[in-house]
Each structure stands twice: as structure tokens, then as C-alpha cells.
Amino acid sequence: MTLLMTERFTGNFTQQDPIPEEAIAAAVEVMRHGRIHRYNLAGDEQGDTALLEQEFAQIMGAKYCLAVASGGYALATALRAIGVGQGDKVLTNAFTLAPVPGAIASVGGTPIYVGVTEDLTIDLEDLAAKAQDAKVLMLSHMRGHLCDMDRLMEICTAAGVTVIEDCAHTMGASWNGTLSGRHGLIGCYSCQTYKHVNSGEGGLLITDDAEVAARAIMLSGSYMLYSRHLAAPEPEVFERVKYDTPNISGRMDNLRAAILRPQLRDLNTQVDRWNERYRTLEAGLRDTPGLTVIERPEAEVYVGSSIQFLLLDWSPEAVQEVLTRCGARGVELKWFGVPEPVAFTSRYDSWRYAPAQSLPDSDRILAGIIDMRVPLTFSLEDCALIARIIRAEVSAVWQAQGADG
Ligand SMILES: *Cc1c(COP(=O)(O)O)cnc(C)c1O
């Protein structure tokens, strides 16, 4: 008993895997030749950025792909490419991270928040009720939880709402056999260090719509060099958009693309490694009194690069007590209920550039969401240990609460 109580985790919650040797070699090659800008090509060279786009389009079964400077840039580019501008309302998740409402604000749009359910997905009833209020939904698959995408697309199609998917946490995931990012008009991905492939910074955008793709490429800063793209529409499409699409530089470069290409080839292996860790954590947390595990639907293939659970209807003091006690044993948990934004975590009421909105049902859920990253540097033993620590501390605080009445 005493031994269990004093178990500590000493690993690092932000340490990702190193870059694979093959990717390091590819990066060194780019540095040796020095042609890092994507359009700086020698002879009939295609360039790592264009090849990355071609390969990602193929993996995703998309006609077109554009690599850009960040996931947030991909989201803003998607909005611009479909003509969202000053004063336009855009539906989005109340439960997401700051770059999502930020992308909407960056084009002068106004985020309209849709609530979150206890499954941590977008509330489809709330969406149906608000679908008439906007022409676009920027859907964030926050922390990798996919809603019933078939139902969501039905609601949006019926209301004439265009769907842009934020797949920052769902690269490699799918719903009912359709890859995440392939339901909506545009799918956006992040290649930032904390996501599923790592080039430090970077983003990808995919679509089957030729005009959207051409606009996105022009927007990203292609000048008139779009013919150097390998996952782009025909030149005729660019002819139609090139005079009225501004250049808002945000390109990817060959160095980052070179690092990403081998990682994309390994994506499915990495997904399996994340999910083994996720399932170990989930099994260790299941049936802890006071703690709600998020059940994953049958139709969902997820990527367990992070895990969430709920301490639903707990007092803020008790939640804080759990966080403090876990922290003292080396387990870093994040809490979406904390009133002030901390590190990467913030809540919709902290994004004060948007009009204040009231979502009491979501507030109750957000107040109970505990979040933890699952880096691949954790072993399965680490995951089992972390789950034991959380379980012990949640149980201890839960029992003390009961004792207090
Ligand atoms: C990381 C993230 C983004 C943006 O990606 P960046 O590459 O950091 O700009 C967008 N949405 C969510 C939910 C994210 O976590």
C-alpha cells in the first residue's frame, strides 16, 4: 500500500520521438544543395515540398494538396479560399484550441460556438439549431474525437453549410471507413511537433475542389509558379483566379518537407503505437469511482496521441486537488475548466475578440475535462504506471469528498 502510494513517474510529457534517421539524411541532403525554398529547383527536379503534397494527396485519396507554414495558416487559407471575409459568421466548436477561432478572426470572421457533448464531440443538436446562422462550419476534431460524421454531413448539407475540417489531432483517423479530412470540402492538418508528424511547424490542406485548390495555392504565395506543383489543378483553373487572389505568404519549405516525407510513410505504425499506449491508459483508468472514461464509438478509428477523462460535476477545488496530487507524483494533467488560459489550454470565454456566448451545458462538461498528452517516448509500462497514479489520486480525493458529505 505504502509502496503504491509513493510510486512516481519521472518521464517527460512533452518529449516526442526523435526525427527518424532517414528523415535526418533527407534534411541534410537539402541543406547540402541549399535549395530550401520550394520553388528553387535545379533542372527537372521536383522538390521535396511538391513531392510531399503529391504523396499526402495520394495517402488521403484527395485530388489536390497544398503544404503550408502551419496548421493555423492552413485553416485561415481554407476560409479565404472559399471567400469567408469581414463580418461573416463561422460555426465552430466551443471545445477546441485557440488557433481555430484565431483563424476565423484572422479573416475578419465571427466565431459562433457549437457546444460539446460528454463524448467530447460537437453537439449535433446544437449544430442543427445553429446551422441556419452561418454558411460555414470549421469543425475541429478536438483531441481526436470524431462525432457521427455521417449525421454531421447530413445536417450541414441540408442547411447549405460548407464544412472545413480541422484535423490537427486526426491525421490517420477515420469514421466509418472514410479518412478524417475527407468528409468536408477541405481538410487541414498540422505538422507541428505535438501532432502526428513533426517538422517543428507546418501544415497541409487537401480538397477535391479545383477552384478552392487553385485559390489556396495562390494565397499561400505561389506567385505565378503554380505549375511547379504536383498535386494542383490544371493551369486553366489558375487562369480564372490568379488576378483576384492575393499572395499571403505562408509556404512550406523543402527542409521541412524532406523531414515529413519519411514520417508520413511511417504514419500507420505510429498510429498503432499511440493506440497501444492509449488502450493501456484507458484500461488502467476504467472503473475508477468518480471518473468518466470517454467511450470510443465502433465507427471511429482514432489516434490516441492524447487521452481525456471527465471528473463530471466535481467541485473546482477537488479537481485542482487531483491535479496537484498527480503533479506531485510526476503526472502532468491539463484541465479545460481552469478559468484563466494556461500554456496551450484555453476556453471559449477567453477568446474575447469574439462576441460573448453562453453555453451552460458545455460549461458543465468543460469544467470536468482532464487532458493528458501521450508522447510515443512513453513505454506501455509508463502508461500503466501513470494510470495507477491517476486512479489512486482520483480515488483518494473522491473518497475525501464523500466523507465531507
Ligand atoms: C495545433 C492545432 C492547430 C493549429 O496548428 P499549428 O500548426 O500549431 O498552427 C489547430 N487546431 C488544433 C485543434 C490544434 O491542436
Short mmCIF file of C-alpha atoms and ligand atoms in Angstrom, two decimals:
data_model
loop_
_atom_site.label_atom_id
_atom_site.label_comp_id
_atom_site.label_asym_id
_atom_site.label_seq_id
_atom_site.Cartn_x
_atom_site.Cartn_y
_atom_site.Cartn_z
CA MET A 1 0.00 0.00 0.00
CA THR A 2 2.67 2.50 1.04
CA LEU A 3 4.74 1.39 -1.93
CA LEU A 4 1.85 2.05 -4.34
CA MET A 5 1.17 5.46 -2.84
CA THR A 6 4.75 6.56 -3.38
CA GLU A 7 5.12 5.39 -6.99
CA ARG A 8 6.28 8.30 -9.12
CA PHE A 9 6.52 8.89 -12.83
CA THR A 10 9.73 10.56 -13.96
CA GLY A 11 9.22 10.79 -17.73
CA ASN A 12 8.64 13.93 -19.79
CA PHE A 13 5.16 14.75 -21.12
CA THR A 14 6.43 16.95 -23.93
CA GLN A 15 9.31 14.82 -25.23
CA GLN A 16 8.46 13.43 -28.66
CA ASP A 17 10.30 10.74 -30.60
CA PRO A 18 13.49 11.84 -32.34
CA ILE A 19 13.30 12.50 -36.10
CA PRO A 20 13.89 9.18 -37.94
CA GLU A 21 17.40 8.72 -39.38
CA GLU A 22 16.03 8.54 -42.91
CA ALA A 23 14.40 11.95 -42.44
CA ILE A 24 17.59 13.41 -40.97
CA ALA A 25 19.53 12.18 -44.02
CA ALA A 26 16.95 13.74 -46.35
CA ALA A 27 17.17 17.05 -44.47
CA VAL A 28 20.96 17.03 -44.64
CA GLU A 29 20.74 16.48 -48.38
CA VAL A 30 18.53 19.56 -48.77
CA MET A 31 20.98 21.61 -46.70
CA ARG A 32 23.90 20.34 -48.79
CA HIS A 33 22.33 21.52 -52.05
CA GLY A 34 20.88 24.64 -50.42
CA ARG A 35 17.66 24.81 -52.42
CA ILE A 36 15.39 25.18 -49.40
CA HIS A 37 12.75 27.45 -50.97
CA ARG A 38 10.13 25.23 -52.56
CA TYR A 39 10.35 26.91 -55.96
CA ASN A 40 14.17 26.82 -56.07
CA LEU A 41 14.58 23.74 -58.24
CA ALA A 42 17.51 22.60 -60.36
CA GLY A 43 16.77 21.25 -63.85
CA ASP A 44 13.85 18.85 -63.78
CA GLU A 45 14.00 18.42 -60.00
CA GLN A 46 10.53 18.21 -58.42
CA GLY A 47 11.44 19.31 -54.90
CA ASP A 48 10.52 17.79 -51.55
CA THR A 49 7.57 20.13 -50.94
CA ALA A 50 5.82 19.25 -54.20
CA LEU A 51 6.56 15.56 -53.61
CA LEU A 52 5.19 15.75 -50.09
CA GLU A 53 1.96 17.24 -51.47
CA GLN A 54 1.72 14.53 -54.09
CA GLU A 55 2.30 11.79 -51.52
CA PHE A 56 -0.13 13.17 -48.96
CA ALA A 57 -2.83 13.63 -51.62
CA GLN A 58 -2.34 10.00 -52.57
CA ILE A 59 -2.46 8.71 -48.98
CA MET A 60 -5.66 10.68 -48.39
CA GLY A 61 -7.25 9.88 -51.74
CA ALA A 62 -7.57 13.62 -52.41
CA LYS A 63 -7.19 15.29 -55.80
CA TYR A 64 -5.27 18.29 -54.51
CA CYS A 65 -2.89 19.07 -51.66
CA LEU A 66 -1.03 22.16 -50.52
CA ALA A 67 1.73 22.25 -47.90
CA VAL A 68 1.96 25.44 -45.84
CA ALA A 69 3.73 27.04 -42.90
CA SER A 70 1.39 25.86 -40.12
CA GLY A 71 -1.92 24.19 -39.34
CA GLY A 72 -3.41 27.53 -38.34
CA TYR A 73 -2.31 29.01 -41.66
CA ALA A 74 -4.00 26.09 -43.48
CA LEU A 75 -7.27 26.84 -41.61
CA ALA A 76 -7.18 30.57 -42.45
CA THR A 77 -6.27 29.77 -46.07
CA ALA A 78 -9.22 27.38 -46.30
CA LEU A 79 -11.57 30.15 -45.11
CA ARG A 80 -10.10 32.68 -47.55
CA ALA A 81 -10.22 30.18 -50.42
CA ILE A 82 -13.99 29.83 -50.01
CA GLY A 83 -14.48 33.57 -49.65
CA VAL A 84 -15.09 33.99 -45.91
CA GLY A 85 -14.38 37.59 -45.02
CA GLN A 86 -15.19 40.57 -42.82
CA GLY A 87 -18.27 40.08 -40.70
CA ASP A 88 -19.06 36.54 -41.87
CA LYS A 89 -20.22 34.15 -39.20
CA VAL A 90 -18.45 30.81 -38.95
CA LEU A 91 -19.72 27.95 -36.81
CA THR A 92 -17.04 26.18 -34.80
CA ASN A 93 -16.52 24.07 -31.68
CA ALA A 94 -16.73 25.61 -28.24
CA PHE A 95 -14.24 22.88 -27.20
CA THR A 96 -11.10 23.45 -29.27
CA LEU A 97 -7.79 25.28 -29.15
CA ALA A 98 -7.01 28.94 -29.82
CA PRO A 99 -5.76 28.62 -33.45
CA VAL A 100 -9.28 27.63 -34.59
CA PRO A 101 -11.23 30.75 -33.53
CA GLY A 102 -7.98 32.59 -34.29
CA ALA A 103 -8.10 31.51 -37.95
CA ILE A 104 -11.70 32.73 -38.16
CA ALA A 105 -10.78 36.07 -36.58
CA SER A 106 -7.76 36.43 -38.90
CA VAL A 107 -10.08 36.78 -41.93
CA GLY A 108 -12.44 39.13 -40.08
CA GLY A 109 -14.99 36.39 -39.40
CA THR A 110 -17.02 35.88 -36.24
CA PRO A 111 -16.92 32.50 -34.48
CA ILE A 112 -20.30 31.10 -33.44
CA TYR A 113 -19.66 28.34 -30.94
CA VAL A 114 -21.40 24.99 -31.04
CA GLY A 115 -21.50 23.02 -27.81
CA VAL A 116 -19.63 19.88 -26.75
CA THR A 117 -21.17 16.59 -25.59
CA GLU A 118 -19.98 14.21 -22.88
CA ASP A 119 -18.32 12.23 -25.71
CA LEU A 120 -16.20 15.37 -26.29
CA THR A 121 -17.56 15.77 -29.80
CA ILE A 122 -19.56 18.62 -31.31
CA ASP A 123 -23.18 18.67 -30.12
CA LEU A 124 -25.13 17.78 -33.27
CA GLU A 125 -28.44 19.04 -31.86
CA ASP A 126 -26.89 22.40 -31.11
CA LEU A 127 -25.33 22.35 -34.60
CA ALA A 128 -28.71 21.64 -36.21
CA ALA A 129 -30.22 24.52 -34.24
CA LYS A 130 -27.49 26.96 -35.32
CA ALA A 131 -26.89 25.73 -38.89
CA GLN A 132 -29.14 28.47 -40.32
CA ASP A 133 -26.95 31.16 -38.74
CA ALA A 134 -23.84 30.65 -40.91
CA LYS A 135 -22.68 29.32 -44.27
CA VAL A 136 -19.51 27.65 -43.00
CA LEU A 137 -18.60 25.21 -40.23
CA MET A 138 -14.98 24.97 -39.17
CA LEU A 139 -15.18 21.60 -37.48
CA SER A 140 -12.41 20.85 -35.02
CA HIS A 141 -11.90 17.16 -34.31
CA MET A 142 -10.59 18.28 -30.98
CA ARG A 143 -8.26 15.82 -29.25
CA GLY A 144 -9.06 13.30 -31.95
CA HIS A 145 -12.72 12.67 -31.04
CA LEU A 146 -14.82 12.17 -34.17
CA CYS A 147 -18.55 12.86 -33.99
CA ASP A 148 -21.05 10.93 -36.11
CA MET A 149 -19.68 12.35 -39.34
CA ASP A 150 -22.48 10.90 -41.46
CA ARG A 151 -25.07 12.75 -39.38
CA LEU A 152 -22.98 15.92 -39.29
CA MET A 153 -22.69 15.96 -43.07
CA GLU A 154 -26.45 15.40 -43.39
CA ILE A 155 -27.15 18.40 -41.16
CA CYS A 156 -24.68 20.62 -42.98
CA THR A 157 -25.69 19.54 -46.48
CA ALA A 158 -29.36 20.13 -45.69
CA ALA A 159 -28.59 23.62 -44.36
CA GLY A 160 -26.17 24.50 -47.18
CA VAL A 161 -23.25 24.78 -44.74
CA THR A 162 -19.73 24.22 -46.16
CA VAL A 163 -17.55 22.09 -43.88
CA ILE A 164 -13.85 22.72 -43.29
CA GLU A 165 -12.25 20.05 -41.10
CA ASP A 166 -9.54 20.85 -38.58
CA CYS A 167 -7.69 17.52 -38.44
CA ALA A 168 -4.81 18.67 -36.24
CA HIS A 169 -5.49 15.64 -33.98
CA THR A 170 -6.93 13.21 -36.53
CA MET A 171 -4.25 12.67 -39.16
CA GLY A 172 -4.56 8.90 -39.69
CA ALA A 173 -8.04 8.61 -38.13
CA SER A 174 -11.29 7.68 -39.88
CA TRP A 175 -15.06 7.50 -39.42
CA ASN A 176 -16.96 4.58 -40.94
CA GLY A 177 -14.06 3.88 -43.27
CA THR A 178 -13.68 7.48 -44.52
CA LEU A 179 -10.43 9.19 -43.56
CA SER A 180 -10.71 12.25 -41.35
CA GLY A 181 -10.49 15.32 -43.58
CA ARG A 182 -12.35 13.66 -46.47
CA HIS A 183 -15.92 14.41 -45.35
CA GLY A 184 -15.86 18.17 -45.73
CA LEU A 185 -14.86 20.37 -48.66
CA ILE A 186 -11.40 20.97 -47.20
CA GLY A 187 -9.27 19.09 -44.65
CA CYS A 188 -6.50 20.88 -42.74
CA TYR A 189 -3.63 19.23 -40.82
CA SER A 190 -0.81 20.42 -38.61
CA CYS A 191 2.78 19.12 -38.73
CA GLN A 192 3.79 20.87 -35.55
CA THR A 193 5.96 18.99 -33.03
CA TYR A 194 3.00 17.96 -30.84
CA LYS A 195 0.92 16.48 -33.68
CA HIS A 196 1.18 13.21 -35.64
CA VAL A 197 4.11 14.13 -37.86
CA ASN A 198 6.79 16.57 -36.77
CA SER A 199 8.56 19.25 -38.77
CA GLY A 200 8.54 21.77 -35.93
CA GLU A 201 5.97 23.85 -37.78
CA GLY A 202 3.97 23.05 -40.88
CA GLY A 203 0.51 22.39 -42.26
CA LEU A 204 -1.28 20.53 -45.04
CA LEU A 205 -4.54 21.28 -46.82
CA ILE A 206 -6.44 18.85 -49.05
CA THR A 207 -9.53 19.19 -51.23
CA ASP A 208 -11.14 17.76 -54.35
CA ASP A 209 -12.36 21.20 -55.45
CA ALA A 210 -10.17 22.59 -58.24
CA GLU A 211 -11.02 26.23 -57.71
CA VAL A 212 -10.52 26.03 -53.94
CA ALA A 213 -7.16 24.32 -54.51
CA ALA A 214 -6.04 26.93 -57.05
CA ARG A 215 -7.02 29.79 -54.73
CA ALA A 216 -5.30 28.17 -51.76
CA ILE A 217 -2.09 27.71 -53.76
CA MET A 218 -2.16 31.34 -54.94
CA LEU A 219 -2.95 32.53 -51.41
CA SER A 220 -0.01 30.57 -49.96
CA GLY A 221 2.43 32.60 -52.05
CA SER A 222 2.97 30.69 -55.29
CA TYR A 223 3.41 33.87 -57.38
CA MET A 224 2.93 32.51 -60.92
CA LEU A 225 4.94 29.36 -60.21
CA TYR A 226 1.95 27.10 -59.62
CA SER A 227 2.97 24.80 -62.48
CA ARG A 228 5.74 23.51 -60.18
CA HIS A 229 3.08 21.86 -58.01
CA LEU A 230 2.40 18.13 -58.43
CA ALA A 231 -0.97 17.97 -56.64
CA ALA A 232 -2.57 21.06 -58.19
CA PRO A 233 -5.37 21.62 -60.71
CA GLU A 234 -4.80 22.37 -64.39
CA PRO A 235 -3.39 25.79 -65.40
CA GLU A 236 -6.81 26.86 -66.78
CA VAL A 237 -8.16 26.94 -63.24
CA PHE A 238 -5.36 29.27 -62.14
CA GLU A 239 -6.10 31.48 -65.15
CA ARG A 240 -9.54 32.07 -63.67
CA VAL A 241 -8.36 33.01 -60.17
CA LYS A 242 -4.85 34.44 -60.50
CA TYR A 243 -5.77 38.12 -60.87
CA ASP A 244 -8.05 38.36 -57.88
CA THR A 245 -6.36 36.06 -55.35
CA PRO A 246 -3.89 37.86 -53.05
CA ASN A 247 -0.49 36.41 -52.14
CA ILE A 248 -0.43 35.92 -48.36
CA SER A 249 2.92 34.17 -47.99
CA GLY A 250 2.84 31.05 -45.87
CA ARG A 251 4.66 28.40 -47.87
CA MET A 252 6.24 25.21 -46.66
CA ASP A 253 9.95 24.77 -47.47
CA ASN A 254 11.93 21.80 -48.76
CA LEU A 255 13.74 21.22 -45.49
CA ARG A 256 10.57 20.60 -43.53
CA ALA A 257 9.03 18.65 -46.39
CA ALA A 258 12.11 16.40 -46.51
CA ILE A 259 11.68 15.65 -42.79
CA LEU A 260 7.97 14.93 -43.23
CA ARG A 261 8.03 12.55 -46.20
CA PRO A 262 9.57 9.56 -44.37
CA GLN A 263 7.35 10.25 -41.33
CA LEU A 264 4.22 10.04 -43.49
CA ARG A 265 5.33 6.63 -44.71
CA ASP A 266 5.50 5.52 -41.04
CA LEU A 267 2.19 7.08 -40.01
CA ASN A 268 0.21 3.85 -39.65
CA THR A 269 2.91 2.24 -37.50
CA GLN A 270 2.94 5.32 -35.29
CA VAL A 271 -0.86 5.24 -35.02
CA ASP A 272 -0.66 1.64 -33.74
CA ARG A 273 1.99 2.65 -31.20
CA TRP A 274 -0.17 5.55 -29.94
CA ASN A 275 -3.21 3.34 -29.67
CA GLU A 276 -1.43 0.64 -27.65
CA ARG A 277 -0.47 3.34 -25.17
CA TYR A 278 -3.94 4.86 -25.21
CA ARG A 279 -5.60 1.50 -24.53
CA THR A 280 -3.20 0.78 -21.67
CA LEU A 281 -4.09 4.11 -20.07
CA GLU A 282 -7.80 3.64 -20.72
CA ALA A 283 -7.80 0.14 -19.20
CA GLY A 284 -5.97 1.44 -16.14
CA LEU A 285 -8.48 4.27 -15.63
CA ARG A 286 -11.66 2.32 -16.27
CA ASP A 287 -13.98 1.82 -13.26
CA THR A 288 -12.28 4.45 -11.15
CA PRO A 289 -15.05 5.86 -8.91
CA GLY A 290 -15.94 9.45 -9.83
CA LEU A 291 -14.03 9.29 -13.13
CA THR A 292 -15.75 9.00 -16.53
CA VAL A 293 -13.83 7.32 -19.33
CA ILE A 294 -14.70 8.63 -22.82
CA GLU A 295 -16.10 5.63 -24.72
CA ARG A 296 -14.95 5.48 -28.35
CA PRO A 297 -17.59 4.58 -30.93
CA GLU A 298 -17.29 1.46 -33.07
CA ALA A 299 -17.27 3.50 -36.31
CA GLU A 300 -14.27 5.55 -35.19
CA VAL A 301 -10.62 4.73 -35.90
CA TYR A 302 -8.83 7.13 -33.61
CA VAL A 303 -5.24 8.14 -32.95
CA GLY A 304 -4.57 8.06 -29.22
CA SER A 305 -1.94 10.80 -29.16
CA SER A 306 -3.69 12.22 -26.10
CA ILE A 307 -6.27 10.97 -23.63
CA GLN A 308 -9.13 12.72 -21.84
CA PHE A 309 -11.41 11.77 -19.00
CA LEU A 310 -14.14 13.58 -17.10
CA LEU A 311 -14.42 14.50 -13.45
CA LEU A 312 -18.01 15.49 -14.07
CA ASP A 313 -19.74 17.73 -11.52
CA TRP A 314 -16.72 17.77 -9.22
CA SER A 315 -16.03 20.98 -7.32
CA PRO A 316 -13.20 23.07 -8.80
CA GLU A 317 -11.28 22.66 -5.55
CA ALA A 318 -11.46 18.86 -5.76
CA VAL A 319 -10.36 18.84 -9.41
CA GLN A 320 -7.46 21.12 -8.52
CA GLU A 321 -6.56 18.78 -5.67
CA VAL A 322 -6.35 15.83 -8.11
CA LEU A 323 -4.14 17.85 -10.46
CA THR A 324 -1.86 18.92 -7.63
CA ARG A 325 -1.54 15.41 -6.22
CA CYS A 326 -0.90 13.85 -9.64
CA GLY A 327 1.60 16.62 -10.43
CA ALA A 328 3.47 15.86 -7.21
CA ARG A 329 3.88 12.29 -8.49
CA GLY A 330 5.15 13.41 -11.90
CA VAL A 331 1.88 13.16 -13.83
CA GLU A 332 1.09 16.38 -15.70
CA LEU A 333 -2.62 16.77 -16.35
CA LYS A 334 -4.34 19.68 -18.06
CA TRP A 335 -7.75 20.98 -17.12
CA PHE A 336 -10.11 22.69 -19.52
CA GLY A 337 -12.15 24.01 -16.61
CA VAL A 338 -9.50 26.37 -15.34
CA PRO A 339 -10.87 29.93 -15.61
CA GLU A 340 -7.61 31.51 -16.85
CA PRO A 341 -5.87 30.30 -20.03
CA VAL A 342 -2.69 28.33 -19.19
CA ALA A 343 0.04 27.20 -21.63
CA PHE A 344 -1.70 25.64 -24.68
CA THR A 345 -5.08 25.30 -22.94
CA SER A 346 -7.81 27.93 -23.12
CA ARG A 347 -11.60 28.07 -23.10
CA TYR A 348 -14.06 29.76 -25.45
CA ASP A 349 -14.79 32.52 -22.93
CA SER A 350 -11.08 33.50 -23.05
CA TRP A 351 -11.32 34.41 -26.75
CA ARG A 352 -12.70 37.86 -26.02
CA TYR A 353 -12.29 39.20 -29.57
CA ALA A 354 -15.39 37.12 -30.34
CA PRO A 355 -18.83 38.09 -29.01
CA ALA A 356 -19.57 36.56 -25.60
CA GLN A 357 -21.73 33.43 -25.89
CA SER A 358 -23.45 31.35 -23.29
CA LEU A 359 -23.27 27.54 -23.46
CA PRO A 360 -24.20 26.30 -19.97
CA ASP A 361 -24.37 22.59 -20.92
CA SER A 362 -20.89 22.80 -22.43
CA ASP A 363 -19.59 24.76 -19.44
CA ARG A 364 -20.54 21.85 -17.20
CA ILE A 365 -18.57 19.43 -19.40
CA LEU A 366 -15.58 21.72 -19.97
CA ALA A 367 -15.36 22.17 -16.19
CA GLY A 368 -14.72 18.44 -15.89
CA ILE A 369 -12.38 17.71 -18.84
CA ILE A 370 -8.95 16.47 -17.85
CA ASP A 371 -6.47 16.10 -20.66
CA MET A 372 -3.13 14.37 -20.98
CA ARG A 373 -0.66 14.07 -23.80
CA VAL A 374 0.62 10.61 -24.76
CA PRO A 375 4.07 11.02 -26.33
CA LEU A 376 5.49 7.95 -28.07
CA THR A 377 8.51 8.16 -25.79
CA PHE A 378 6.27 6.65 -23.06
CA SER A 379 6.55 2.87 -22.76
CA LEU A 380 3.50 0.71 -22.07
CA GLU A 381 4.83 0.29 -18.52
CA ASP A 382 4.95 4.08 -18.20
CA CYS A 383 1.31 4.24 -19.29
CA ALA A 384 0.26 1.59 -16.78
CA LEU A 385 2.11 3.45 -14.03
CA ILE A 386 0.54 6.80 -14.97
CA ALA A 387 -2.92 5.22 -14.91
CA ARG A 388 -2.23 3.72 -11.44
CA ILE A 389 -1.18 7.13 -10.14
CA ILE A 390 -4.24 8.91 -11.57
CA ARG A 391 -6.52 6.17 -10.30
CA ALA A 392 -5.07 6.34 -6.79
CA GLU A 393 -5.26 10.13 -6.56
CA VAL A 394 -8.75 10.44 -8.09
CA SER A 395 -9.98 7.73 -5.71
CA ALA A 396 -8.39 9.41 -2.70
CA VAL A 397 -9.92 12.81 -3.47
CA TRP A 398 -13.27 11.23 -4.39
CA GLN A 399 -13.42 9.39 -1.06
CA ALA A 400 -12.46 12.51 0.88
CA GLN A 401 -15.26 14.42 -0.91
CA GLY A 402 -17.72 11.70 0.05
CA ALA A 403 -16.52 11.87 3.62
CA ASP A 404 -17.06 15.65 3.60
CA GLY A 405 -20.65 14.99 2.51
C1 LIG B 1 -2.25 22.58 -33.20
C2 LIG B 1 -3.64 22.87 -33.56
C3 LIG B 1 -3.99 23.68 -34.65
C4 LIG B 1 -3.03 24.52 -35.40
O1 LIG B 1 -1.85 24.01 -35.74
P1 LIG B 1 -0.48 24.87 -35.76
O2 LIG B 1 0.32 24.06 -36.73
O3 LIG B 1 0.04 24.92 -34.39
O4 LIG B 1 -0.83 26.21 -36.31
C5 LIG B 1 -5.32 23.78 -34.98
N1 LIG B 1 -6.27 23.15 -34.29
C6 LIG B 1 -5.99 22.38 -33.22
C7 LIG B 1 -7.12 21.71 -32.51
C8 LIG B 1 -4.68 22.23 -32.82
O5 LIG B 1 -4.40 21.50 -31.74
#
